[in-house]
């Protein structure tokens, strides 16, 4: 038995991204921990989606390393939210989707309330994590 890929587990990511887009974010993205795009809002082209996914994955790794050192936290301590705020441009917020090695990222302008985005991302990350954990593994034939 092997775990199917996130893209196979989430064939239609609109149920995750739709509520995030509806609150007025610029871009929303679902990605795997290793930086592979699983789903992206229509506002992001393929190249931008792939670039953003790679950068968000790297940002998560850098944030984890910095937190482990600066907070003396165990390496396995999960990160709940990463927020990068640029005063004039807006905010990038990233949340893990449960224990499923997936992340949801959203970028939004200063006109969108951060607390609304945080609440919506947290709700959708929880829903996505629960959905991913309920997907059965798929057999790819006998293992040797």
C-alpha positions as YAML, in Angstrom:
chain: A
units: angstrom
residues:
- id: 1
  name: UNK
  ca: [0.00, 0.00, 0.00]
- id: 2
  name: UNK
  ca: [1.28, 3.44, -0.85]
- id: 3
  name: UNK
  ca: [-0.08, 6.88, -0.14]
- id: 4
  name: UNK
  ca: [-1.58, 8.58, -3.17]
- id: 5
  name: UNK
  ca: [-0.30, 12.02, -4.09]
- id: 6
  name: UNK
  ca: [-2.00, 15.14, -2.78]
- id: 7
  name: UNK
  ca: [-3.16, 15.96, -6.32]
- id: 8
  name: UNK
  ca: [-4.89, 12.59, -6.52]
- id: 9
  name: UNK
  ca: [-6.46, 13.12, -3.10]
- id: 10
  name: UNK
  ca: [-7.68, 16.62, -4.04]
- id: 11
  name: UNK
  ca: [-8.82, 16.35, -7.67]
- id: 12
  name: UNK
  ca: [-10.94, 19.52, -7.33]
- id: 13
  name: UNK
  ca: [-9.34, 22.05, -4.94]
- id: 14
  name: UNK
  ca: [-12.07, 24.65, -5.51]
- id: 15
  name: UNK
  ca: [-13.94, 23.54, -2.37]
- id: 16
  name: UNK
  ca: [-10.87, 24.57, -0.36]
- id: 17
  name: UNK
  ca: [-9.87, 27.68, -2.29]
- id: 18
  name: UNK
  ca: [-13.35, 29.07, -3.02]
- id: 19
  name: UNK
  ca: [-14.15, 30.30, 0.50]
- id: 20
  name: UNK
  ca: [-10.68, 31.86, 0.74]
- id: 21
  name: UNK
  ca: [-11.04, 33.71, -2.56]
- id: 22
  name: UNK
  ca: [-14.53, 34.90, -1.60]
- id: 23
  name: UNK
  ca: [-13.18, 37.01, 1.28]
- id: 24
  name: UNK
  ca: [-11.08, 39.11, -1.12]
- id: 25
  name: UNK
  ca: [-7.59, 37.64, -1.09]
- id: 26
  name: UNK
  ca: [-5.41, 38.27, -4.16]
- id: 27
  name: UNK
  ca: [-4.05, 34.76, -4.51]
- id: 28
  name: UNK
  ca: [-4.61, 31.42, -2.80]
- id: 29
  name: UNK
  ca: [-2.61, 28.23, -3.16]
- id: 30
  name: UNK
  ca: [-2.59, 24.67, -1.88]
- id: 31
  name: UNK
  ca: [0.84, 23.08, -1.95]
- id: 32
  name: UNK
  ca: [2.67, 20.04, -0.69]
- id: 33
  name: UNK
  ca: [5.39, 20.42, 1.92]
- id: 34
  name: UNK
  ca: [8.00, 19.90, -0.80]
- id: 35
  name: UNK
  ca: [6.66, 22.81, -2.86]
- id: 36
  name: UNK
  ca: [4.46, 21.09, -5.45]
- id: 37
  name: UNK
  ca: [1.30, 22.97, -6.50]
- id: 38
  name: UNK
  ca: [-1.87, 21.06, -5.67]
- id: 39
  name: UNK
  ca: [-4.31, 23.84, -6.50]
- id: 40
  name: UNK
  ca: [-4.20, 27.57, -7.19]
- id: 41
  name: UNK
  ca: [-6.65, 30.42, -7.55]
- id: 42
  name: UNK
  ca: [-7.38, 31.59, -11.07]
- id: 43
  name: UNK
  ca: [-5.48, 34.79, -10.38]
- id: 44
  name: UNK
  ca: [-2.17, 32.89, -10.44]
- id: 45
  name: UNK
  ca: [-0.70, 31.61, -13.68]
- id: 46
  name: UNK
  ca: [1.17, 28.32, -13.77]
- id: 47
  name: UNK
  ca: [4.67, 29.83, -13.51]
- id: 48
  name: UNK
  ca: [3.65, 32.13, -10.66]
- id: 49
  name: UNK
  ca: [1.90, 29.26, -8.85]
- id: 50
  name: UNK
  ca: [4.95, 27.04, -9.11]
- id: 51
  name: UNK
  ca: [7.27, 29.86, -8.03]
- id: 52
  name: UNK
  ca: [5.06, 30.79, -5.09]
- id: 53
  name: UNK
  ca: [4.79, 27.14, -4.00]
- id: 54
  name: UNK
  ca: [8.57, 26.72, -4.07]
- id: 55
  name: UNK
  ca: [9.10, 29.94, -2.11]
- id: 56
  name: UNK
  ca: [6.42, 29.11, 0.47]
- id: 57
  name: UNK
  ca: [8.01, 25.69, 1.02]
- id: 58
  name: UNK
  ca: [11.41, 27.34, 1.50]
- id: 59
  name: UNK
  ca: [9.86, 29.97, 3.79]
- id: 60
  name: UNK
  ca: [8.36, 27.20, 5.93]
- id: 61
  name: UNK
  ca: [11.75, 25.48, 6.21]
- id: 62
  name: UNK
  ca: [13.48, 28.74, 7.13]
- id: 63
  name: UNK
  ca: [10.79, 29.64, 9.68]
- id: 64
  name: UNK
  ca: [11.05, 26.21, 11.28]
- id: 65
  name: UNK
  ca: [14.85, 26.43, 11.51]
- id: 66
  name: UNK
  ca: [14.69, 29.93, 12.99]
- id: 67
  name: UNK
  ca: [12.01, 28.94, 15.51]
- id: 68
  name: UNK
  ca: [13.88, 25.83, 16.62]
- id: 69
  name: UNK
  ca: [16.98, 27.91, 17.35]
- id: 70
  name: UNK
  ca: [15.41, 31.09, 18.70]
- id: 71
  name: UNK
  ca: [12.61, 29.48, 20.71]
- id: 72
  name: UNK
  ca: [14.57, 26.37, 21.66]
- id: 73
  name: UNK
  ca: [11.64, 24.32, 20.38]
- id: 74
  name: UNK
  ca: [11.89, 20.63, 19.48]
- id: 75
  name: UNK
  ca: [12.38, 20.15, 15.74]
- id: 76
  name: UNK
  ca: [9.10, 18.25, 15.40]
- id: 77
  name: UNK
  ca: [7.07, 21.14, 16.86]
- id: 78
  name: UNK
  ca: [4.47, 22.06, 14.21]
- id: 79
  name: UNK
  ca: [4.25, 25.61, 12.93]
- id: 80
  name: UNK
  ca: [0.68, 26.88, 13.08]
- id: 81
  name: UNK
  ca: [1.00, 30.06, 11.01]
- id: 82
  name: UNK
  ca: [3.63, 31.96, 9.07]
- id: 83
  name: UNK
  ca: [2.82, 35.60, 8.38]
- id: 84
  name: UNK
  ca: [4.86, 38.01, 6.29]
- id: 85
  name: UNK
  ca: [3.45, 41.52, 6.38]
- id: 86
  name: UNK
  ca: [4.62, 44.36, 4.13]
- id: 87
  name: UNK
  ca: [3.08, 47.60, 5.35]
- id: 88
  name: UNK
  ca: [2.27, 49.09, 1.95]
- id: 89
  name: UNK
  ca: [1.65, 45.92, -0.08]
- id: 90
  name: UNK
  ca: [-0.21, 43.48, 2.13]
- id: 91
  name: UNK
  ca: [0.33, 40.13, 3.78]
- id: 92
  name: UNK
  ca: [1.27, 36.56, 2.92]
- id: 93
  name: UNK
  ca: [-0.15, 33.99, 5.34]
- id: 94
  name: UNK
  ca: [0.64, 30.26, 5.34]
- id: 95
  name: UNK
  ca: [-0.98, 27.51, 7.40]
- id: 96
  name: UNK
  ca: [-0.42, 23.76, 7.46]
- id: 97
  name: UNK
  ca: [-3.37, 21.53, 6.59]
- id: 98
  name: UNK
  ca: [-3.45, 19.17, 9.53]
- id: 99
  name: UNK
  ca: [-0.78, 16.52, 9.57]
- id: 100
  name: UNK
  ca: [-1.12, 15.93, 5.86]
- id: 101
  name: UNK
  ca: [2.11, 17.56, 4.62]
- id: 102
  name: UNK
  ca: [0.06, 20.19, 2.82]
- id: 103
  name: UNK
  ca: [-0.14, 23.95, 3.21]
- id: 104
  name: UNK
  ca: [-2.59, 26.65, 2.28]
- id: 105
  name: UNK
  ca: [-1.14, 30.06, 1.42]
- id: 106
  name: UNK
  ca: [-2.96, 33.30, 0.74]
- id: 107
  name: UNK
  ca: [-1.77, 36.78, -0.14]
- id: 108
  name: UNK
  ca: [-4.00, 39.77, 0.42]
- id: 109
  name: UNK
  ca: [-3.94, 43.54, 0.43]
- id: 110
  name: UNK
  ca: [-4.13, 45.93, 3.33]
- id: 111
  name: UNK
  ca: [-7.86, 46.38, 2.69]
- id: 112
  name: UNK
  ca: [-8.65, 42.80, 3.75]
- id: 113
  name: UNK
  ca: [-8.82, 42.26, 7.53]
- id: 114
  name: UNK
  ca: [-6.08, 39.89, 8.68]
- id: 115
  name: UNK
  ca: [-8.32, 38.29, 11.31]
- id: 116
  name: UNK
  ca: [-10.88, 37.32, 8.66]
- id: 117
  name: UNK
  ca: [-8.19, 35.73, 6.47]
- id: 118
  name: UNK
  ca: [-6.64, 33.94, 9.46]
- id: 119
  name: UNK
  ca: [-10.00, 32.53, 10.53]
- id: 120
  name: UNK
  ca: [-10.92, 31.41, 7.00]
- id: 121
  name: UNK
  ca: [-7.49, 29.87, 6.34]
- id: 122
  name: UNK
  ca: [-7.60, 28.02, 9.67]
- id: 123
  name: UNK
  ca: [-11.07, 26.66, 8.93]
- id: 124
  name: UNK
  ca: [-10.13, 25.56, 5.40]
- id: 125
  name: UNK
  ca: [-6.81, 24.08, 6.56]
- id: 126
  name: UNK
  ca: [-8.69, 22.05, 9.17]
- id: 127
  name: UNK
  ca: [-11.26, 20.90, 6.59]
- id: 128
  name: UNK
  ca: [-8.52, 19.98, 4.12]
- id: 129
  name: UNK
  ca: [-6.50, 18.14, 6.76]
- id: 130
  name: UNK
  ca: [-9.56, 16.14, 7.81]
- id: 131
  name: UNK
  ca: [-10.39, 15.30, 4.20]
- id: 132
  name: UNK
  ca: [-6.84, 14.18, 3.46]
- id: 133
  name: UNK
  ca: [-6.68, 12.01, 6.55]
- id: 134
  name: UNK
  ca: [-9.95, 10.29, 5.59]
- id: 135
  name: UNK
  ca: [-8.78, 9.33, 2.08]
- id: 136
  name: UNK
  ca: [-7.84, 5.64, 2.06]
- id: 137
  name: UNK
  ca: [-4.45, 4.60, 0.78]
- id: 138
  name: UNK
  ca: [-4.38, 3.02, -2.63]
- id: 139
  name: UNK
  ca: [-2.73, -0.24, -3.57]
- id: 140
  name: UNK
  ca: [-0.32, -0.15, -6.50]
- id: 141
  name: UNK
  ca: [0.02, -3.92, -6.70]
- id: 142
  name: UNK
  ca: [1.90, -6.34, -4.49]
- id: 143
  name: UNK
  ca: [4.96, -5.02, -2.72]
- id: 144
  name: UNK
  ca: [8.21, -6.88, -3.00]
...
